[in-house]
């Protein structure tokens, strides 16, 4: 922990946050879910995509939606199918991200709706597994799911529900008011703000109402949230000092 920073901990979403949504992983995931709906649940091919979208909008995920409407879908089987077939080679090592993460002295925690196996594979592909001390994932939030006697008996818990956010805070043992939360989903950011987290919306150039910061890419963190490394007053002093040094360098160069 960096005692000079207002943040004791930093919580990172994984997919489309630590790696770009442009990798193609997201498109492959959608296709895998559509295939699951057809092959495992018997829905017509013509309706699979629209159903996936509707389930996501209504329940937060296709798995949550299927179980809520009575389909006895095993979570491990679902994740094995939709994530197990992903082309993980599309996720490339990110030395710049690794360097930034290694410079952050605070606790660094992953908080994802995905299952643990997927999280580990994605982090390994990025080359940043050892940068995080904890992964809060589907299994963390849904440890009781296997006890359900009917699929709709125990609802699937996922971000952006308040229950998911509170489980994460409890599991990570963080003070939300001294914790920075990065996510690419606007609803997740709003949920984070509602429980007291300082929020960073990733993948956008402008903030939403509930976002304290906005980053187009996660590696912009150094420029956009320098308070991770020092206090606000120290930041002002550093900026002033840096500008003075730059002026001196420029003057010297011109004089030379």
PDB file of C-alpha atoms in Angstrom:
ATOM      1  CA  UNK A   1       0.000   0.000   0.000  1.00  0.00           C
ATOM      2  CA  UNK A   2       1.231   3.491  -0.864  1.00  0.00           C
ATOM      3  CA  UNK A   3       0.589   5.606   2.249  1.00  0.00           C
ATOM      4  CA  UNK A   4       0.785   8.822   0.227  1.00  0.00           C
ATOM      5  CA  UNK A   5      -2.170   7.865  -1.991  1.00  0.00           C
ATOM      6  CA  UNK A   6      -5.903   8.216  -1.229  1.00  0.00           C
ATOM      7  CA  UNK A   7      -6.332   4.629  -2.460  1.00  0.00           C
ATOM      8  CA  UNK A   8      -5.478   1.541  -0.408  1.00  0.00           C
ATOM      9  CA  UNK A   9      -6.756  -0.944  -3.002  1.00  0.00           C
ATOM     10  CA  UNK A  10      -7.559  -1.079  -6.701  1.00  0.00           C
ATOM     11  CA  UNK A  11     -10.204  -3.432  -8.100  1.00  0.00           C
ATOM     12  CA  UNK A  12     -10.068  -4.243 -11.809  1.00  0.00           C
ATOM     13  CA  UNK A  13     -12.690  -5.767 -14.049  1.00  0.00           C
ATOM     14  CA  UNK A  14     -11.153  -8.200 -16.542  1.00  0.00           C
ATOM     15  CA  UNK A  15     -12.821  -8.595 -19.942  1.00  0.00           C
ATOM     16  CA  UNK A  16     -12.858  -5.452 -22.110  1.00  0.00           C
ATOM     17  CA  UNK A  17     -11.057  -3.626 -19.295  1.00  0.00           C
ATOM     18  CA  UNK A  18      -7.605  -5.168 -18.978  1.00  0.00           C
ATOM     19  CA  UNK A  19      -7.640  -6.093 -22.650  1.00  0.00           C
ATOM     20  CA  UNK A  20      -9.405  -4.369 -25.538  1.00  0.00           C
ATOM     21  CA  UNK A  21     -12.916  -5.202 -26.649  1.00  0.00           C
ATOM     22  CA  UNK A  22     -11.448  -5.198 -30.182  1.00  0.00           C
ATOM     23  CA  UNK A  23      -9.524  -8.457 -29.670  1.00  0.00           C
ATOM     24  CA  UNK A  24     -12.408 -10.523 -31.041  1.00  0.00           C
ATOM     25  CA  UNK A  25     -12.893 -12.481 -27.822  1.00  0.00           C
ATOM     26  CA  UNK A  26     -16.263 -10.843 -27.235  1.00  0.00           C
ATOM     27  CA  UNK A  27     -17.565 -11.779 -30.682  1.00  0.00           C
ATOM     28  CA  UNK A  28     -16.422 -15.361 -30.219  1.00  0.00           C
ATOM     29  CA  UNK A  29     -18.137 -15.488 -26.838  1.00  0.00           C
ATOM     30  CA  UNK A  30     -21.427 -14.327 -28.342  1.00  0.00           C
ATOM     31  CA  UNK A  31     -21.231 -17.037 -31.005  1.00  0.00           C
ATOM     32  CA  UNK A  32     -20.470 -19.678 -28.374  1.00  0.00           C
ATOM     33  CA  UNK A  33     -23.481 -18.594 -26.319  1.00  0.00           C
ATOM     34  CA  UNK A  34     -25.703 -18.724 -29.404  1.00  0.00           C
ATOM     35  CA  UNK A  35     -24.425 -22.233 -30.131  1.00  0.00           C
ATOM     36  CA  UNK A  36     -25.089 -23.263 -26.516  1.00  0.00           C
ATOM     37  CA  UNK A  37     -28.674 -22.010 -26.732  1.00  0.00           C
ATOM     38  CA  UNK A  38     -29.218 -24.076 -29.872  1.00  0.00           C
ATOM     39  CA  UNK A  39     -27.257 -27.255 -29.049  1.00  0.00           C
ATOM     40  CA  UNK A  40     -27.873 -27.558 -25.322  1.00  0.00           C
ATOM     41  CA  UNK A  41     -31.231 -25.850 -24.836  1.00  0.00           C
ATOM     42  CA  UNK A  42     -32.980 -26.595 -28.129  1.00  0.00           C
ATOM     43  CA  UNK A  43     -33.737 -23.064 -29.265  1.00  0.00           C
ATOM     44  CA  UNK A  44     -34.036 -22.405 -33.020  1.00  0.00           C
ATOM     45  CA  UNK A  45     -30.919 -21.032 -34.704  1.00  0.00           C
ATOM     46  CA  UNK A  46     -32.961 -18.099 -36.006  1.00  0.00           C
ATOM     47  CA  UNK A  47     -33.853 -16.978 -32.474  1.00  0.00           C
ATOM     48  CA  UNK A  48     -30.602 -17.629 -30.605  1.00  0.00           C
ATOM     49  CA  UNK A  49     -28.947 -14.221 -31.018  1.00  0.00           C
ATOM     50  CA  UNK A  50     -32.052 -12.253 -30.106  1.00  0.00           C
ATOM     51  CA  UNK A  51     -32.639 -14.489 -27.083  1.00  0.00           C
ATOM     52  CA  UNK A  52     -29.041 -14.009 -25.916  1.00  0.00           C
ATOM     53  CA  UNK A  53     -29.463 -10.236 -26.060  1.00  0.00           C
ATOM     54  CA  UNK A  54     -32.796 -10.381 -24.224  1.00  0.00           C
ATOM     55  CA  UNK A  55     -31.433 -12.653 -21.489  1.00  0.00           C
ATOM     56  CA  UNK A  56     -28.451 -10.367 -20.990  1.00  0.00           C
ATOM     57  CA  UNK A  57     -30.620  -7.249 -20.784  1.00  0.00           C
ATOM     58  CA  UNK A  58     -33.096  -8.821 -18.380  1.00  0.00           C
ATOM     59  CA  UNK A  59     -30.935 -11.040 -16.184  1.00  0.00           C
ATOM     60  CA  UNK A  60     -27.328  -9.898 -16.673  1.00  0.00           C
ATOM     61  CA  UNK A  61     -26.167 -13.030 -18.479  1.00  0.00           C
ATOM     62  CA  UNK A  62     -27.525 -15.886 -20.550  1.00  0.00           C
ATOM     63  CA  UNK A  63     -26.735 -18.359 -17.770  1.00  0.00           C
ATOM     64  CA  UNK A  64     -28.598 -16.291 -15.185  1.00  0.00           C
ATOM     65  CA  UNK A  65     -31.538 -15.892 -17.531  1.00  0.00           C
ATOM     66  CA  UNK A  66     -31.764 -19.554 -18.494  1.00  0.00           C
ATOM     67  CA  UNK A  67     -31.792 -20.656 -14.864  1.00  0.00           C
ATOM     68  CA  UNK A  68     -34.303 -17.956 -13.931  1.00  0.00           C
ATOM     69  CA  UNK A  69     -36.796 -19.190 -16.541  1.00  0.00           C
ATOM     70  CA  UNK A  70     -36.400 -22.788 -15.427  1.00  0.00           C
ATOM     71  CA  UNK A  71     -33.631 -24.325 -17.546  1.00  0.00           C
ATOM     72  CA  UNK A  72     -31.479 -26.620 -15.414  1.00  0.00           C
ATOM     73  CA  UNK A  73     -28.140 -25.404 -16.752  1.00  0.00           C
ATOM     74  CA  UNK A  74     -25.059 -26.377 -14.753  1.00  0.00           C
ATOM     75  CA  UNK A  75     -22.778 -23.362 -14.351  1.00  0.00           C
ATOM     76  CA  UNK A  76     -19.564 -25.346 -14.847  1.00  0.00           C
ATOM     77  CA  UNK A  77     -20.907 -26.970 -18.007  1.00  0.00           C
ATOM     78  CA  UNK A  78     -22.020 -23.588 -19.332  1.00  0.00           C
ATOM     79  CA  UNK A  79     -18.658 -21.926 -18.689  1.00  0.00           C
ATOM     80  CA  UNK A  80     -16.775 -24.901 -20.096  1.00  0.00           C
ATOM     81  CA  UNK A  81     -18.761 -24.577 -23.315  1.00  0.00           C
ATOM     82  CA  UNK A  82     -18.853 -20.806 -23.846  1.00  0.00           C
ATOM     83  CA  UNK A  83     -15.397 -19.971 -22.448  1.00  0.00           C
ATOM     84  CA  UNK A  84     -13.613 -23.265 -23.120  1.00  0.00           C
ATOM     85  CA  UNK A  85     -13.934 -22.714 -26.873  1.00  0.00           C
ATOM     86  CA  UNK A  86     -12.612 -19.159 -26.917  1.00  0.00           C
ATOM     87  CA  UNK A  87      -9.575 -18.354 -29.107  1.00  0.00           C
ATOM     88  CA  UNK A  88      -7.386 -17.189 -26.211  1.00  0.00           C
ATOM     89  CA  UNK A  89      -4.459 -16.711 -28.580  1.00  0.00           C
ATOM     90  CA  UNK A  90      -6.180 -13.460 -29.617  1.00  0.00           C
ATOM     91  CA  UNK A  91      -5.189 -12.024 -26.226  1.00  0.00           C
ATOM     92  CA  UNK A  92      -1.574 -10.917 -26.498  1.00  0.00           C
ATOM     93  CA  UNK A  93       0.967 -10.226 -23.736  1.00  0.00           C
ATOM     94  CA  UNK A  94       0.872  -6.568 -22.659  1.00  0.00           C
ATOM     95  CA  UNK A  95       4.289  -5.506 -21.299  1.00  0.00           C
ATOM     96  CA  UNK A  96       3.142  -1.879 -20.898  1.00  0.00           C
ATOM     97  CA  UNK A  97       0.185  -2.905 -18.740  1.00  0.00           C
ATOM     98  CA  UNK A  98       2.398  -5.224 -16.720  1.00  0.00           C
ATOM     99  CA  UNK A  99       4.880  -2.417 -16.105  1.00  0.00           C
ATOM    100  CA  UNK A 100       2.116  -0.093 -14.868  1.00  0.00           C
ATOM    101  CA  UNK A 101       0.629  -2.754 -12.591  1.00  0.00           C
ATOM    102  CA  UNK A 102       4.049  -3.525 -11.108  1.00  0.00           C
ATOM    103  CA  UNK A 103       4.450   0.167 -10.254  1.00  0.00           C
ATOM    104  CA  UNK A 104       1.214   0.168  -8.259  1.00  0.00           C
ATOM    105  CA  UNK A 105       2.022  -0.643  -4.640  1.00  0.00           C
ATOM    106  CA  UNK A 106      -1.582  -0.916  -3.485  1.00  0.00           C
ATOM    107  CA  UNK A 107      -3.485  -4.194  -3.335  1.00  0.00           C
ATOM    108  CA  UNK A 108      -4.676  -5.179  -6.802  1.00  0.00           C
ATOM    109  CA  UNK A 109      -7.756  -7.390  -7.139  1.00  0.00           C
ATOM    110  CA  UNK A 110      -9.682  -8.816 -10.098  1.00  0.00           C
ATOM    111  CA  UNK A 111     -13.490  -8.633  -9.950  1.00  0.00           C
ATOM    112  CA  UNK A 112     -15.156 -10.395 -12.876  1.00  0.00           C
ATOM    113  CA  UNK A 113     -18.497 -12.019 -13.650  1.00  0.00           C
ATOM    114  CA  UNK A 114     -16.580 -14.737 -15.499  1.00  0.00           C
ATOM    115  CA  UNK A 115     -15.532 -18.061 -14.017  1.00  0.00           C
ATOM    116  CA  UNK A 116     -12.109 -18.547 -12.427  1.00  0.00           C
ATOM    117  CA  UNK A 117     -10.689 -20.751 -15.202  1.00  0.00           C
ATOM    118  CA  UNK A 118     -11.442 -18.079 -17.815  1.00  0.00           C
ATOM    119  CA  UNK A 119      -9.974 -15.365 -15.616  1.00  0.00           C
ATOM    120  CA  UNK A 120      -6.760 -17.313 -15.093  1.00  0.00           C
ATOM    121  CA  UNK A 121      -6.404 -18.046 -18.812  1.00  0.00           C
ATOM    122  CA  UNK A 122      -6.933 -14.396 -19.803  1.00  0.00           C
ATOM    123  CA  UNK A 123      -4.535 -13.084 -17.149  1.00  0.00           C
ATOM    124  CA  UNK A 124      -1.947 -15.651 -18.196  1.00  0.00           C
ATOM    125  CA  UNK A 125      -2.224 -14.612 -21.845  1.00  0.00           C
ATOM    126  CA  UNK A 126      -1.733 -10.960 -20.828  1.00  0.00           C
ATOM    127  CA  UNK A 127       1.281 -11.952 -18.737  1.00  0.00           C
ATOM    128  CA  UNK A 128      -0.041 -10.309 -15.570  1.00  0.00           C
ATOM    129  CA  UNK A 129      -1.289 -13.166 -13.375  1.00  0.00           C
ATOM    130  CA  UNK A 130       1.279 -12.467 -10.675  1.00  0.00           C
ATOM    131  CA  UNK A 131       0.298  -8.790 -10.492  1.00  0.00           C
ATOM    132  CA  UNK A 132      -2.917  -9.590  -8.584  1.00  0.00           C
ATOM    133  CA  UNK A 133      -3.351 -10.985  -5.105  1.00  0.00           C
ATOM    134  CA  UNK A 134      -6.973 -12.089  -5.454  1.00  0.00           C
ATOM    135  CA  UNK A 135      -9.609 -13.005  -8.046  1.00  0.00           C
ATOM    136  CA  UNK A 136     -13.252 -12.422  -7.189  1.00  0.00           C
ATOM    137  CA  UNK A 137     -15.287 -14.231  -9.822  1.00  0.00           C
ATOM    138  CA  UNK A 138     -18.465 -16.148 -10.620  1.00  0.00           C
ATOM    139  CA  UNK A 139     -17.654 -18.864  -8.086  1.00  0.00           C
ATOM    140  CA  UNK A 140     -17.063 -16.290  -5.319  1.00  0.00           C
ATOM    141  CA  UNK A 141     -20.482 -14.739  -5.837  1.00  0.00           C
ATOM    142  CA  UNK A 142     -22.367 -17.977  -6.441  1.00  0.00           C
ATOM    143  CA  UNK A 143     -20.890 -20.434  -3.956  1.00  0.00           C
ATOM    144  CA  UNK A 144     -24.391 -21.675  -2.987  1.00  0.00           C
ATOM    145  CA  UNK A 145     -25.644 -22.256  -6.523  1.00  0.00           C
ATOM    146  CA  UNK A 146     -25.025 -26.014  -6.490  1.00  0.00           C
ATOM    147  CA  UNK A 147     -27.346 -26.359  -3.492  1.00  0.00           C
ATOM    148  CA  UNK A 148     -30.398 -25.335  -5.505  1.00  0.00           C
ATOM    149  CA  UNK A 149     -32.984 -28.091  -5.914  1.00  0.00           C
ATOM    150  CA  UNK A 150     -34.557 -26.156  -8.815  1.00  0.00           C
ATOM    151  CA  UNK A 151     -32.660 -23.898 -11.238  1.00  0.00           C
ATOM    152  CA  UNK A 152     -34.763 -20.854 -10.353  1.00  0.00           C
ATOM    153  CA  UNK A 153     -34.512 -21.447  -6.591  1.00  0.00           C
ATOM    154  CA  UNK A 154     -31.209 -19.606  -6.099  1.00  0.00           C
ATOM    155  CA  UNK A 155     -30.708 -16.653  -8.472  1.00  0.00           C
ATOM    156  CA  UNK A 156     -27.332 -16.177 -10.142  1.00  0.00           C
ATOM    157  CA  UNK A 157     -25.497 -13.213  -8.596  1.00  0.00           C
ATOM    158  CA  UNK A 158     -23.493 -10.965 -10.914  1.00  0.00           C
ATOM    159  CA  UNK A 159     -22.403  -7.359 -11.268  1.00  0.00           C
ATOM    160  CA  UNK A 160     -24.101  -4.878 -11.290  1.00  0.00           C
ATOM    161  CA  UNK A 161     -26.316  -6.149  -8.459  1.00  0.00           C
ATOM    162  CA  UNK A 162     -25.764  -4.607  -5.043  1.00  0.00           C
ATOM    163  CA  UNK A 163     -25.405  -8.113  -3.634  1.00  0.00           C
ATOM    164  CA  UNK A 164     -22.485  -8.788  -5.984  1.00  0.00           C
ATOM    165  CA  UNK A 165     -20.797  -5.509  -5.086  1.00  0.00           C
ATOM    166  CA  UNK A 166     -21.159  -6.172  -1.358  1.00  0.00           C
ATOM    167  CA  UNK A 167     -19.857  -9.728  -1.718  1.00  0.00           C
ATOM    168  CA  UNK A 168     -16.793  -8.365  -3.519  1.00  0.00           C
ATOM    169  CA  UNK A 169     -16.115  -5.739  -0.850  1.00  0.00           C
ATOM    170  CA  UNK A 170     -16.460  -8.342   1.881  1.00  0.00           C
ATOM    171  CA  UNK A 171     -14.351 -10.935   0.071  1.00  0.00           C
ATOM    172  CA  UNK A 172     -11.597  -8.431  -0.662  1.00  0.00           C
ATOM    173  CA  UNK A 173     -11.787  -6.893   2.817  1.00  0.00           C
ATOM    174  CA  UNK A 174     -11.441  -3.365   1.442  1.00  0.00           C
ATOM    175  CA  UNK A 175     -12.634   0.045   2.571  1.00  0.00           C
ATOM    176  CA  UNK A 176     -14.805   1.100  -0.405  1.00  0.00           C
ATOM    177  CA  UNK A 177     -14.104   4.787   0.235  1.00  0.00           C
ATOM    178  CA  UNK A 178     -10.382   4.148  -0.223  1.00  0.00           C
ATOM    179  CA  UNK A 179     -10.757   1.768  -3.160  1.00  0.00           C
ATOM    180  CA  UNK A 180     -10.550   2.514  -6.890  1.00  0.00           C
ATOM    181  CA  UNK A 181     -12.788   0.406  -9.155  1.00  0.00           C
ATOM    182  CA  UNK A 182     -12.189   0.046 -12.914  1.00  0.00           C
ATOM    183  CA  UNK A 183     -14.845  -1.389 -15.242  1.00  0.00           C
ATOM    184  CA  UNK A 184     -15.999  -0.935 -18.846  1.00  0.00           C
ATOM    185  CA  UNK A 185     -19.704  -1.348 -18.053  1.00  0.00           C
ATOM    186  CA  UNK A 186     -21.682   1.806 -17.185  1.00  0.00           C
ATOM    187  CA  UNK A 187     -24.115  -0.108 -14.952  1.00  0.00           C
ATOM    188  CA  UNK A 188     -21.255  -1.723 -13.054  1.00  0.00           C
ATOM    189  CA  UNK A 189     -19.674   1.687 -12.523  1.00  0.00           C
ATOM    190  CA  UNK A 190     -22.970   3.039 -11.183  1.00  0.00           C
ATOM    191  CA  UNK A 191     -23.217   0.078  -8.798  1.00  0.00           C
ATOM    192  CA  UNK A 192     -19.647   0.669  -7.656  1.00  0.00           C
ATOM    193  CA  UNK A 193     -20.371   4.314  -6.927  1.00  0.00           C
ATOM    194  CA  UNK A 194     -23.515   3.331  -5.015  1.00  0.00           C
ATOM    195  CA  UNK A 195     -21.468   1.265  -2.553  1.00  0.00           C
ATOM    196  CA  UNK A 196     -18.886   4.015  -2.085  1.00  0.00           C
ATOM    197  CA  UNK A 197     -16.124   3.029  -4.491  1.00  0.00           C
ATOM    198  CA  UNK A 198     -14.127   5.586  -6.469  1.00  0.00           C
ATOM    199  CA  UNK A 199     -14.867   4.697 -10.081  1.00  0.00           C
ATOM    200  CA  UNK A 200     -13.019   4.600 -13.404  1.00  0.00           C
ATOM    201  CA  UNK A 201     -14.966   3.968 -16.610  1.00  0.00           C
ATOM    202  CA  UNK A 202     -12.725   2.192 -19.127  1.00  0.00           C
ATOM    203  CA  UNK A 203     -13.200   2.413 -22.884  1.00  0.00           C
ATOM    204  CA  UNK A 204     -14.680   5.913 -22.882  1.00  0.00           C
ATOM    205  CA  UNK A 205     -13.191   9.376 -23.323  1.00  0.00           C
ATOM    206  CA  UNK A 206     -15.904  11.074 -21.274  1.00  0.00           C
ATOM    207  CA  UNK A 207     -17.221  10.349 -17.788  1.00  0.00           C
ATOM    208  CA  UNK A 208     -20.729   9.292 -16.903  1.00  0.00           C
ATOM    209  CA  UNK A 209     -22.509  10.743 -13.869  1.00  0.00           C
ATOM    210  CA  UNK A 210     -21.262   7.936 -11.623  1.00  0.00           C
ATOM    211  CA  UNK A 211     -17.707   7.787 -12.992  1.00  0.00           C
ATOM    212  CA  UNK A 212     -14.998   9.776 -11.237  1.00  0.00           C
ATOM    213  CA  UNK A 213     -12.592   9.173 -14.121  1.00  0.00           C
ATOM    214  CA  UNK A 214     -12.728   7.921 -17.716  1.00  0.00           C
ATOM    215  CA  UNK A 215     -10.009   6.083 -19.657  1.00  0.00           C
ATOM    216  CA  UNK A 216     -10.010   5.168 -23.330  1.00  0.00           C
ATOM    217  CA  UNK A 217      -7.563   2.360 -22.538  1.00  0.00           C
ATOM    218  CA  UNK A 218      -6.430   1.008 -19.193  1.00  0.00           C
ATOM    219  CA  UNK A 219      -2.809   2.022 -19.791  1.00  0.00           C
ATOM    220  CA  UNK A 220      -3.928   5.676 -19.609  1.00  0.00           C
ATOM    221  CA  UNK A 221      -4.209   5.149 -15.858  1.00  0.00           C
ATOM    222  CA  UNK A 222      -0.913   6.893 -15.116  1.00  0.00           C
ATOM    223  CA  UNK A 223      -1.983  10.103 -16.836  1.00  0.00           C
ATOM    224  CA  UNK A 224      -5.637  10.139 -15.755  1.00  0.00           C
ATOM    225  CA  UNK A 225      -5.384   8.924 -12.149  1.00  0.00           C
ATOM    226  CA  UNK A 226      -1.937   9.998 -10.897  1.00  0.00           C
ATOM    227  CA  UNK A 227      -3.328  10.064  -7.342  1.00  0.00           C
ATOM    228  CA  UNK A 228      -2.703   6.318  -7.274  1.00  0.00           C
ATOM    229  CA  UNK A 229       0.932   7.212  -6.752  1.00  0.00           C
ATOM    230  CA  UNK A 230       0.671  10.392  -4.651  1.00  0.00           C
ATOM    231  CA  UNK A 231      -1.706  12.796  -2.921  1.00  0.00           C
ATOM    232  CA  UNK A 232      -3.554  15.532  -4.784  1.00  0.00           C
ATOM    233  CA  UNK A 233      -1.399  18.260  -3.257  1.00  0.00           C
ATOM    234  CA  UNK A 234       1.727  16.321  -4.187  1.00  0.00           C
ATOM    235  CA  UNK A 235       0.336  15.967  -7.708  1.00  0.00           C
ATOM    236  CA  UNK A 236      -0.038  19.755  -8.014  1.00  0.00           C
ATOM    237  CA  UNK A 237       3.495  20.272  -6.761  1.00  0.00           C
ATOM    238  CA  UNK A 238       4.826  17.657  -9.151  1.00  0.00           C
ATOM    239  CA  UNK A 239       3.008  19.161 -12.125  1.00  0.00           C
ATOM    240  CA  UNK A 240       4.297  22.630 -11.251  1.00  0.00           C
ATOM    241  CA  UNK A 241       7.820  21.331 -10.804  1.00  0.00           C
ATOM    242  CA  UNK A 242       7.648  19.357 -14.051  1.00  0.00           C
ATOM    243  CA  UNK A 243       6.449  22.420 -15.978  1.00  0.00           C
ATOM    244  CA  UNK A 244       9.275  24.507 -14.526  1.00  0.00           C
ATOM    245  CA  UNK A 245      11.764  21.837 -15.496  1.00  0.00           C
ATOM    246  CA  UNK A 246      10.309  21.664 -18.985  1.00  0.00           C
ATOM    247  CA  UNK A 247      10.533  25.450 -19.338  1.00  0.00           C
ATOM    248  CA  UNK A 248      14.165  25.303 -18.245  1.00  0.00           C
ATOM    249  CA  UNK A 249      14.934  22.535 -20.731  1.00  0.00           C
ATOM    250  CA  UNK A 250      13.199  24.397 -23.542  1.00  0.00           C
ATOM    251  CA  UNK A 251      15.029  27.652 -22.753  1.00  0.00           C
ATOM    252  CA  UNK A 252      18.341  25.858 -22.549  1.00  0.00           C
ATOM    253  CA  UNK A 253      17.743  24.117 -25.850  1.00  0.00           C
ATOM    254  CA  UNK A 254      16.865  27.384 -27.603  1.00  0.00           C
ATOM    255  CA  UNK A 255      19.887  29.108 -26.103  1.00  0.00           C
ATOM    256  CA  UNK A 256      22.150  26.309 -27.255  1.00  0.00           C
TER     257      UNK A 256
END
